[in-house]
Coordinates of C-alpha atoms in Angstrom, one line a residue:
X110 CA -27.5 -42.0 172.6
X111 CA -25.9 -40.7 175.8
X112 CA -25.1 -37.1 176.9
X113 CA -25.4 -36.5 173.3
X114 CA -22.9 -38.9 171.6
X115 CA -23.3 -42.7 170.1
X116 CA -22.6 -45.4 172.4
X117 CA -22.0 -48.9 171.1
X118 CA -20.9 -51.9 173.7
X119 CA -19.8 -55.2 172.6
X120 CA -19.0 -57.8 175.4
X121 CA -17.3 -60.6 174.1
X122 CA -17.4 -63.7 177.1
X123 CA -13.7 -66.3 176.8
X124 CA -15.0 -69.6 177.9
X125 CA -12.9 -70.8 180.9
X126 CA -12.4 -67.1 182.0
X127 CA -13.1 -68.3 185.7
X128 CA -10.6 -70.6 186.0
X129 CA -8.1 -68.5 184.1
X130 CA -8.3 -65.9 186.6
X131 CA -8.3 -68.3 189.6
X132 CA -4.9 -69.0 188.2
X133 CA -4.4 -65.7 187.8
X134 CA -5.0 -64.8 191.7
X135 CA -3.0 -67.6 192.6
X136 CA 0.3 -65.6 190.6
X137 CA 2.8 -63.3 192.3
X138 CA 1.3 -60.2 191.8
X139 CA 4.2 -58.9 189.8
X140 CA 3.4 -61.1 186.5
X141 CA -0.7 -59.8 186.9
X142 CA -0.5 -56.4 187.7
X143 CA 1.7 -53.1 187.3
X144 CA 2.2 -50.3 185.0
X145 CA 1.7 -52.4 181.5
X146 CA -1.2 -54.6 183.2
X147 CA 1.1 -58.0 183.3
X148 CA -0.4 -61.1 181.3
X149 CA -4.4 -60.0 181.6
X150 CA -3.5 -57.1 179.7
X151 CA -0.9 -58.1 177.2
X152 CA -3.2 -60.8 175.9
X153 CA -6.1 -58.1 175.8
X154 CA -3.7 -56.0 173.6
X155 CA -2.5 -58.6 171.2
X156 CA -6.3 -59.7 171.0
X157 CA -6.9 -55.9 170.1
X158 CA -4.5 -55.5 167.5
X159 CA -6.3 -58.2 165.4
X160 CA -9.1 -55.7 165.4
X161 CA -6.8 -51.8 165.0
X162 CA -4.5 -53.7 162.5
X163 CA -7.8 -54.6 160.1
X164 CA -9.2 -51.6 161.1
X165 CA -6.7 -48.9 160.9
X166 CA -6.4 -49.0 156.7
X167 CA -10.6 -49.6 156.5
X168 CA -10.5 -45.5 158.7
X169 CA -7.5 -44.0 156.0
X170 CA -9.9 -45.4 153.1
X171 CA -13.1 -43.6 154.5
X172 CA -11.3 -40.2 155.1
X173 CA -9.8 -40.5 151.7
X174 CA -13.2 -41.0 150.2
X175 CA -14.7 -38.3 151.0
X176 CA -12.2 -36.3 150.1
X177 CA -11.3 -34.5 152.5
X178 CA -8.0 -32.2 153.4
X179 CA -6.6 -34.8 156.1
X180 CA -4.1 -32.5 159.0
X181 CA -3.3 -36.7 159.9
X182 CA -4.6 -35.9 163.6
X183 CA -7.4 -38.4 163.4
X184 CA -4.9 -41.4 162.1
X185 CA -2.4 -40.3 164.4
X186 CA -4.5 -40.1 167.7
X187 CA -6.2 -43.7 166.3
X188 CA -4.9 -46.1 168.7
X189 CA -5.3 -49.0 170.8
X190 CA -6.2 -48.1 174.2
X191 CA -5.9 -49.5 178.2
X192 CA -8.7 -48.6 179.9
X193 CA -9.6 -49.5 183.7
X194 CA -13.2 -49.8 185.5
X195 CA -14.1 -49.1 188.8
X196 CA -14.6 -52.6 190.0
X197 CA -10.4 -53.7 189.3
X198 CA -11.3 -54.4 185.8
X199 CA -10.1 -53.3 182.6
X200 CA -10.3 -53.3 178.6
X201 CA -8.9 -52.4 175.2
X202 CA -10.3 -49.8 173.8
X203 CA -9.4 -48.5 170.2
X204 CA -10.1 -45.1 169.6
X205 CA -9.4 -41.6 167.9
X206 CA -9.1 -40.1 171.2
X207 CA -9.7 -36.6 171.9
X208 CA -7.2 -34.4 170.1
X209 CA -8.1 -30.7 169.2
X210 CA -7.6 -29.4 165.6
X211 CA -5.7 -26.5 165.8
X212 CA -6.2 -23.2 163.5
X213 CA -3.2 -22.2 160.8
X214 CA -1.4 -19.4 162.1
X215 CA -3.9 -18.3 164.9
X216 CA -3.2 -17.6 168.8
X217 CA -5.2 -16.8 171.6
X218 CA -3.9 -14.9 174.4
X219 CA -5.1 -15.9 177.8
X220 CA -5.4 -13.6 181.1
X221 CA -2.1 -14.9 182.5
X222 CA -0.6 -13.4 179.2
X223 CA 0.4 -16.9 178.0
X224 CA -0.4 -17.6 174.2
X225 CA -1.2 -21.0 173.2
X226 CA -2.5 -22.2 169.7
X227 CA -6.1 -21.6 168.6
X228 CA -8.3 -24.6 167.9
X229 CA -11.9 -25.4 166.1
X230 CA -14.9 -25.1 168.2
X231 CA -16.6 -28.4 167.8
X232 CA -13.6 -30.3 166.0
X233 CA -11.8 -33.1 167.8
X234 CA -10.9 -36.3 166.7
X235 CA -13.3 -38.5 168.4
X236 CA -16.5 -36.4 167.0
X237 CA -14.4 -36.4 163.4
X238 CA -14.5 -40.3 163.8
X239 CA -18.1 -40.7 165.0
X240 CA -18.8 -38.8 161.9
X241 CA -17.2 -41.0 159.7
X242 CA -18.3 -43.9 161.5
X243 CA -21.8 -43.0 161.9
X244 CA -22.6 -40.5 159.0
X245 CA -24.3 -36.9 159.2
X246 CA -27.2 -35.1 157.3
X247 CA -24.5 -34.4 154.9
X248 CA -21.7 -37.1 154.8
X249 CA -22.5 -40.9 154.5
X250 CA -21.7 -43.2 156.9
X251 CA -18.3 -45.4 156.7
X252 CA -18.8 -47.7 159.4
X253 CA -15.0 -49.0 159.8
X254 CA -15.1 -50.0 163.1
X255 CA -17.8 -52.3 162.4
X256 CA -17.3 -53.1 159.6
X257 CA -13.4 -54.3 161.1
X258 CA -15.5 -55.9 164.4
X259 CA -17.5 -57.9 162.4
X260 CA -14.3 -59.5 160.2
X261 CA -12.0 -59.8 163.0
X262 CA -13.4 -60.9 166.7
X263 CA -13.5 -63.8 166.5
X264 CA -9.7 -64.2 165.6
X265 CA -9.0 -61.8 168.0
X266 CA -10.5 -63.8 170.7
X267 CA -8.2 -67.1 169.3
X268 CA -5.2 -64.4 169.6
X269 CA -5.9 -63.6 173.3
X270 CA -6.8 -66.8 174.5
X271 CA -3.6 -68.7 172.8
X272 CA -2.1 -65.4 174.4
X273 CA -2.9 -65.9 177.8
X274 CA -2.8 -70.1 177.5
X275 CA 1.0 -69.5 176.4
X276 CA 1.8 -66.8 178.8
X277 CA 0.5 -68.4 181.9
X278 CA 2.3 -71.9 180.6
X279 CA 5.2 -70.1 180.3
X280 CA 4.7 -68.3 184.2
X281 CA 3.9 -71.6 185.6
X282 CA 6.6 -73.6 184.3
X283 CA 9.0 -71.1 185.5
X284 CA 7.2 -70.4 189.0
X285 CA 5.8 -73.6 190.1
X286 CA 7.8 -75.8 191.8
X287 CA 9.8 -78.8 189.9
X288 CA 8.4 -82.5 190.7
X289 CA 10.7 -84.7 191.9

């Protein structure tokens, strides 16, 4: 447990990671980097979406199970996303982000004399997914994301190295030079 939530951490090693990004460094940094993340991270998503795609239906099932009034915030916010380190790395993570569940028909007025909508205390769409995930006192415990990890990583890690074999074939046929 840290600063009072769950923390789970998978790493996942791709065997011949160091020479693909050797090739990698050797690219024009146009097809590597940039806004969407360039090849690194397109094969990272794909690889990911084996994963949300399994897992997405596995998270509608548990909050229909318990029988709950679903708003649809938590499936809504559930999605895959691109996160960076601080050493120029990054990952996929899929989440239920943060969102705030907001009160029917209530306001709050701030100093400025703005209103904005009024929301839970202590209900956002990551805790609402922990629950679900991990169980309380009072609700069982679903456990969709693992329960989708364990079915699906290892074709997800097929998917994103045929991903990144294909991609960086296709690169290098078009940016190396031709042999005479």
């Amino acid at each position: 447990m840290m600063g009072g939530r769950l923390m789970a951490k998978t790493v996942v090693k791709i065997h011949g990671a160091d020479q693909i990004m050797k090739l990698l460094r050797e690219l024009p940094k146009s097809l590597t980097t940039g806004k969407a993340g360039g090849v690194p991270a397109k094969a990272l998503r794909k690889g990911a979406k084996v994963i949300y795609d399994y897992e997405k239906p596995l998270l509608e099932r548990a909050i229909d199970e318990d029988g709950d009034e679903s708003s649809g915030l938590l499936v809504k916010n559930f999605k895959i996303r691109r996160k960076k380190t601080t050493k120029n790395q990054e990952h996929m993570t899929i989440s239920a982000g943060n969102a705030k569940y907001k009160v029917a028909g209530e306001t709050v007025t701030a100093k400025n004399g703005k209103t904005r909508p009024a929301y839970k205390k202590g209900a956002n769409t990551r805790l609402n997914a922990a629950r679900l995930e991990y169980g309380t006192e009072h609700q069982r415990a679903h456990g969709f994301a693992r329960k989708a990890f364990a079915a699906k990583a290892a074709e997800a890690i097929r998917t994103t190295e045929q991903t990144l074999l294909t991609d960086l074939e296709k690169i290098a046929k078009k940016h190396m030079p031709k042999a005479k």
